[in-house]
Structure formats: C-alpha cells, structure tokens
XYZ file of C-alpha atoms in Angstrom:
340
model
C -57.020 6.155 -73.833
C -58.479 4.390 -70.819
C -57.426 6.107 -67.597
C -56.888 2.817 -65.726
C -54.678 1.483 -68.458
C -52.602 4.647 -68.353
C -52.053 4.332 -64.592
C -51.099 0.687 -64.908
C -48.628 1.504 -67.653
C -47.069 4.264 -65.538
C -46.670 1.891 -62.567
C -44.975 -0.697 -64.763
C -42.691 2.011 -66.087
C -41.661 3.060 -62.581
C -40.849 -0.539 -61.676
C -38.797 -1.007 -64.833
C -36.870 2.231 -64.170
C -36.132 1.124 -60.602
C -34.905 -2.256 -61.778
C -32.697 -0.692 -64.450
C -31.309 1.802 -61.913
C -30.505 -0.961 -59.434
C -28.587 -2.824 -62.147
C -26.814 0.221 -63.519
C -26.052 1.782 -60.124
C -25.510 -0.888 -57.410
C -26.179 0.414 -53.920
C -28.964 2.791 -54.892
C -31.431 0.553 -53.077
C -29.050 -0.283 -50.187
C -30.295 -0.788 -46.668
C -30.596 2.654 -45.047
C -29.359 1.213 -41.751
C -25.856 1.019 -43.219
C -25.644 4.800 -43.262
C -27.674 5.193 -40.068
C -26.475 2.411 -37.721
C -28.576 1.187 -34.777
C -27.717 2.871 -31.478
C -26.151 0.326 -29.046
C -28.064 -0.483 -25.895
C -26.974 0.801 -22.456
C -24.678 -1.251 -20.191
C -23.835 -0.755 -16.526
C -22.245 -2.523 -13.546
C -24.969 -3.892 -11.281
C -22.898 -5.781 -8.675
C -19.311 -6.593 -7.674
C -18.327 -9.565 -5.493
C -14.814 -10.482 -4.331
C -13.702 -13.878 -3.052
C -10.569 -15.911 -2.444
C -10.369 -19.667 -2.821
C -8.341 -21.530 -0.196
C -6.137 -22.996 -2.911
C -5.250 -19.476 -4.113
C -3.855 -18.360 -0.735
C -0.066 -18.605 -0.624
C 2.563 -17.525 1.847
C 3.240 -14.087 0.380
C 0.382 -13.515 -2.062
C -3.295 -14.243 -2.584
C -5.335 -14.325 -5.785
C -8.649 -12.483 -5.490
C -11.515 -13.531 -7.732
C -13.476 -10.418 -8.752
C -16.929 -11.278 -10.111
C -18.616 -8.328 -11.856
C -22.255 -8.444 -12.974
C -22.849 -6.354 -16.130
C -26.434 -5.412 -16.983
C -27.373 -4.918 -20.664
C -30.598 -3.550 -22.146
C -31.852 -2.730 -25.638
C -29.952 -3.212 -28.887
C -26.734 -5.278 -29.120
C -23.680 -3.508 -27.698
C -20.267 -4.228 -29.185
C -16.693 -3.767 -27.952
C -17.453 -4.059 -24.219
C -14.335 -4.215 -22.000
C -13.918 -4.510 -18.226
C -10.846 -3.150 -16.397
C -10.102 -4.448 -12.876
C -7.301 -2.980 -10.777
C -6.155 -3.328 -7.166
C -4.928 -0.131 -5.478
C -2.983 -0.266 -2.197
C -5.198 1.263 0.508
C -2.280 2.987 2.257
C 0.044 4.145 -0.525
C -2.534 4.599 -3.273
C -0.268 2.796 -5.738
C -1.746 0.433 -8.307
C -0.675 -3.098 -7.350
C -2.009 -4.969 -10.384
C -4.353 -4.517 -13.355
C -6.414 -7.035 -15.314
C -8.360 -6.358 -18.530
C -11.169 -8.650 -19.713
C -12.643 -8.280 -23.191
C -16.338 -9.034 -22.872
C -17.154 -8.579 -26.573
C -20.734 -8.096 -27.737
C -23.702 -8.159 -25.372
C -26.988 -9.056 -27.071
C -29.387 -10.430 -24.467
C -31.357 -8.163 -22.161
C -29.921 -9.708 -19.010
C -26.947 -9.684 -16.629
C -23.618 -11.165 -17.639
C -21.081 -12.403 -15.092
C -17.454 -11.488 -15.827
C -14.667 -12.874 -13.613
C -11.175 -11.413 -13.322
C -8.361 -12.753 -11.110
C -5.926 -10.300 -9.518
C -2.935 -11.368 -7.404
C -1.844 -9.097 -4.532
C 0.401 -9.265 -1.477
C -1.187 -11.079 1.475
C -1.076 -8.122 3.829
C -2.889 -4.851 4.455
C -5.833 -3.847 2.296
C -6.725 -2.807 -1.237
C -9.326 -0.826 -3.149
C -10.501 -3.135 -5.937
C -11.888 -0.947 -8.730
C -13.897 -2.132 -11.756
C -14.280 0.166 -14.778
C -16.628 -0.644 -17.685
C -15.798 0.547 -21.222
C -17.760 0.520 -24.468
C -15.766 1.364 -27.596
C -12.923 2.582 -25.328
C -15.337 5.009 -23.639
C -15.859 4.763 -19.882
C -19.543 4.178 -19.158
C -19.621 2.985 -15.529
C -17.418 2.082 -12.539
C -17.741 0.464 -9.113
C -15.532 -1.097 -6.464
C -15.043 -2.560 -3.025
C -12.426 -2.342 -0.260
C -10.646 -5.492 0.931
C -8.757 -5.518 4.252
C -7.246 -8.036 6.660
C -5.730 -10.274 3.999
C -3.089 -11.438 6.474
C -5.858 -13.365 8.277
C -6.115 -15.762 5.333
C -4.284 -19.027 5.951
C -2.011 -20.326 3.179
C -3.096 -23.574 1.569
C -0.056 -25.449 2.878
C -0.865 -24.468 6.476
C -4.622 -24.976 6.502
C -5.886 -27.078 9.361
C -8.890 -26.914 11.655
C -6.906 -27.993 14.718
C -6.141 -25.307 17.305
C -5.142 -25.173 20.957
C -8.238 -25.593 23.128
C -9.735 -22.544 24.789
C -11.361 -22.687 28.208
C -10.724 -22.646 31.924
C -11.785 -26.250 32.522
C -9.515 -27.509 29.750
C -6.653 -25.023 29.306
C -4.518 -25.189 26.163
C -1.349 -25.851 28.186
C -0.787 -27.467 31.565
C 2.085 -29.047 33.483
C 2.770 -31.263 36.465
C 5.896 -32.206 38.403
C 6.847 -35.701 37.314
C 10.121 -35.960 39.278
C 12.155 -33.768 41.642
C 15.879 -34.375 42.124
C 17.011 -32.167 45.003
C 20.570 -33.488 44.882
C 21.121 -32.421 41.290
C 18.884 -29.354 41.630
C 16.660 -30.553 38.780
C 12.914 -30.876 38.258
C 11.242 -32.927 35.545
C 7.983 -31.491 34.246
C 5.318 -33.286 32.264
C 3.862 -30.859 29.728
C 0.430 -31.357 28.185
C -1.124 -29.541 25.218
C -4.858 -29.786 24.580
C -5.895 -29.615 20.912
C -9.377 -29.418 19.361
C -10.335 -30.326 15.811
C -13.237 -28.071 14.789
C -13.267 -29.192 11.149
C -14.955 -31.951 9.204
C -11.916 -34.135 8.498
C -9.220 -35.991 10.410
C -6.087 -34.019 11.207
C -2.658 -35.166 10.047
C 1.004 -34.118 10.019
C 0.781 -32.060 13.223
C 3.549 -31.446 15.731
C 3.793 -29.412 18.958
C 7.051 -27.764 19.970
C 7.575 -26.650 23.590
C 10.094 -24.000 24.662
C 10.758 -23.152 28.349
C 12.414 -19.805 29.115
C 13.591 -18.688 32.550
C 11.381 -15.729 33.473
C 14.048 -13.293 34.722
C 16.797 -13.898 32.181
C 14.705 -15.101 29.223
C 17.268 -17.890 28.740
C 15.942 -21.030 27.090
C 16.193 -23.695 29.761
C 14.743 -26.577 27.739
C 12.878 -27.366 24.552
C 11.289 -30.452 23.089
C 8.772 -31.521 20.455
C 6.162 -34.233 20.125
C 4.063 -35.568 17.253
C 0.286 -35.343 17.427
C -1.792 -38.336 16.456
C -4.820 -38.100 14.198
C -7.712 -36.174 15.782
C -11.227 -36.961 14.587
C -13.642 -34.154 13.681
C -15.105 -32.395 16.694
C -12.770 -34.210 19.100
C -10.235 -32.909 21.600
C -6.967 -34.719 22.182
C -4.013 -34.187 24.531
C -0.376 -34.684 23.647
C 2.262 -34.913 26.398
C 6.033 -34.800 26.767
C 8.623 -34.325 29.531
C 11.446 -31.821 30.068
C 14.001 -31.362 32.857
C 14.893 -27.863 34.106
C 16.762 -26.339 37.088
C 14.513 -26.247 40.150
C 13.382 -23.198 42.141
C 12.969 -20.990 39.054
C 9.938 -19.673 37.250
C 9.469 -20.388 33.550
C 7.369 -19.243 30.616
C 6.141 -22.242 28.633
C 5.546 -21.512 24.945
C 3.912 -24.084 22.688
C 3.836 -23.884 18.887
C 1.520 -25.994 16.752
C 3.060 -26.806 13.369
C 1.756 -28.468 10.243
C 4.473 -29.630 7.874
C 6.837 -27.117 9.505
C 4.399 -24.183 9.248
C 3.220 -22.397 12.407
C -0.595 -22.539 12.635
C -1.217 -21.681 16.308
C 0.583 -20.750 19.534
C -0.144 -20.863 23.267
C 1.636 -19.792 26.473
C 1.468 -20.511 30.191
C 3.657 -19.967 33.269
C 5.358 -22.617 35.406
C 6.040 -21.277 38.925
C 8.723 -23.410 40.560
C 10.121 -20.620 42.764
C 8.208 -20.750 46.089
C 9.020 -17.095 46.882
C 8.009 -15.455 43.593
C 5.248 -16.006 41.085
C 4.725 -14.908 37.484
C 1.637 -14.814 35.300
C 0.881 -14.583 31.616
C -1.147 -11.496 30.711
C -1.626 -10.967 27.013
C -4.209 -9.096 24.974
C -5.022 -10.624 21.614
C -6.877 -8.906 18.791
C -8.328 -10.939 15.949
C -7.695 -9.621 12.461
C -10.466 -10.622 10.095
C -10.815 -10.369 6.362
C -13.213 -7.557 5.395
C -14.693 -6.663 2.046
C -16.521 -3.335 1.948
C -18.005 -1.021 -0.646
C -16.272 2.257 -1.299
C -17.623 4.823 1.145
C -19.210 7.932 -0.360
C -20.987 10.949 1.054
C -23.935 11.483 -1.279
C -25.482 10.586 -4.594
C -22.816 12.492 -6.481
C -19.987 10.656 -4.711
C -18.764 13.717 -2.817
C -18.354 13.659 0.944
C -20.783 15.535 3.144
C -19.694 18.935 4.399
C -20.406 19.676 8.051
C -19.856 23.146 9.419
C -18.564 23.117 12.979
C -19.911 25.751 15.363
C -17.462 28.474 16.331
C -16.488 28.817 19.976
C -14.760 31.801 21.612
C -14.619 34.081 24.642
C -17.651 36.223 25.419
C -17.093 39.860 24.422
C -19.300 42.933 23.883
C -20.058 43.982 20.316
C -18.660 47.448 19.457
C -21.411 50.107 19.302
C -24.027 48.045 21.181
C -23.096 48.499 24.837
C -25.414 49.444 27.759
C -25.275 53.206 26.954
C -26.402 52.637 23.376
C -29.235 50.428 24.594
C -30.455 53.187 26.989
C -30.374 55.811 24.232
C -32.349 53.544 21.928
C -34.966 52.998 24.664
C -35.449 56.766 25.247
C -35.715 57.437 21.524
C -38.398 54.787 21.190
C -40.397 56.319 24.068
C -40.272 59.851 22.560
C -41.308 58.540 19.163
C -44.256 56.669 20.654
C -45.373 59.794 22.528
C -45.247 61.892 19.390
C -47.424 59.412 17.498
C -50.016 59.405 20.307
C -50.267 63.206 20.152
C-alpha cells in the first residue's frame, strides 16, 4: 500500500473519530478557558476629591460630593464596589456610609465614581474610600475635612458684608438732636455695606441694638431695609434712635437676609464726657479645609523619634579618680616590661 495514502487515511480517521466523539460526548471539545478563567486585571484608587455645592449646604447639614478616580489595567474586572464613609474626627464614630456598585471595568483607563454623603455642618470628618473586588478589599484612601461651619447655607448666601477699613468704617454715628430738657439725645446711625459679588443684592435688612455700657441694658433698637447694591459697589443705610444722654453705648449691627444673620459689626458711642469705652475684639476666621490623611512612612506607620535622656551629672561606680590612677600606673609598668 502507498505510504502517502495510508497517512491520509489515518488523518481522515482521526477527524471522523473526533467528530463522532463531539456528537456522542458534548463538551469534550469545550473551550479550556471555562475551566481556567482569565485572571481579572488590577484596580486601585488613584485620586480622591471632595467638594460641596452651595445648593447642598443647609442650616444643620451639608452634603459632600466625594469623587473617587479608580484606575484599571489588564483584563476585565467584575464585581467592583466602592465604600465611602464619613468618620467624626473627634469621636471616631461613623457618621454615614454610602456604597456604590461600580460593576465591571473593561477599559485600561480611570473611571470616576461619585458618592454623596450628608454630615452635620460642624467640626470635621475623616472621609474614607475603600475599594472592593468580589467582596475583597484591594485598596483604600481618604481625606480629612474640617471647618464645615464656615460654609454658608443656601438660604443665607449673599456677597454683601459690612465694609472694612479705617476711612470707611462699617458703623458710624452722629448726634442729630440733643434735648437737654428731656435728657435725651437722638443719634443718626449709619452702616456701610459692600457687595463683593457678581450680582445685585436683595432682601437685606440691618438691625441696630444700643446697649448701655455699664448695665448692658438695651436702651434702643431699630431696623432699616437695605436697597439693592450693585456688584462691586458700597452703599450706606441710615436710621435714627433716641437714647438717654450722658451715657456710653455699645452699638451692635446685624445684617440679615430673609431673617438669617449673615454678618455683624460693633462700635462704641461715647456720650458720657467723663468716661470713654472702646470696642476691642479679636476675630479668628474659620475656613473649610480638606486634607489627606497624615501618615509617617510608606507603610502608613508614624515615625518613631527617640528623645535624648537628661539627668543630673553623677560619677559611674567603679570608674572614679582612684581607678583612673591605678589604670595609668598599670599601663606604664606594662609598657616598660615590653621595652625590656
């Protein structure tokens, strides 16, 4: 028999056997990847950013928008989940938790995942982000947020504030009328307001309260509406009050928008010719801060610093002056012996 014909017949036989086996036993020629699945690609947190929209700031709470950038490489990765939680910076208690199911990541790129967490508008929080794949923690990151009380609620947002400066003080007064017979003095109060925003101001009102300096008794109070102030402009609103003469007063002014306090100012009115008072106050601005978690080294542990020990100077037992003299003599004798 021809050798080539025999080989061709054997090849045909192998093909026929394979076809018969595939029909008789389905799954014999199944894709091997079904038993040996593809390893999912790595995922990690590359960046975390936290913000707060003005519309999400309320009187008692604020909603923080936590934007987490997740980096994916390699093969598709399924069942990716992001956990975001806000932990009170002082008590360490978890304030709120939000879980976002990311699903399957296929592209070799970064994916932005946003989670909204609502917290009390005071103090600070550690905002932690934890990345899971198939319920297994694979990465985590976070930032610290502080000074939330500095955020202005949406209903009280305005760019108008009392003016600051020596040439144009926020509050001033002048004597409009003096009635010696009735022991009364009428003061004209003026409040200077500046609009540092981009829009016209509306629905503003200034309330004045005069308190006698020694007794703290409210001697008079009044309020006046503020007209519209154009952007970048400064306007002055005035009103009059009558108080007993020959006393000194603290003048407090409160700027309100729709009944909400947005700014305050104070000055002193010295009507007593024999005694004067002044307003001395120290103000500290509280600003919103967002910081990364602080860590000591690459492993996340804090650095250990050994402090030098301090104490009184004492002699070490066994090493006093006598022992030093004996050691010196012994060294001399030994040197002499070696020279001989």
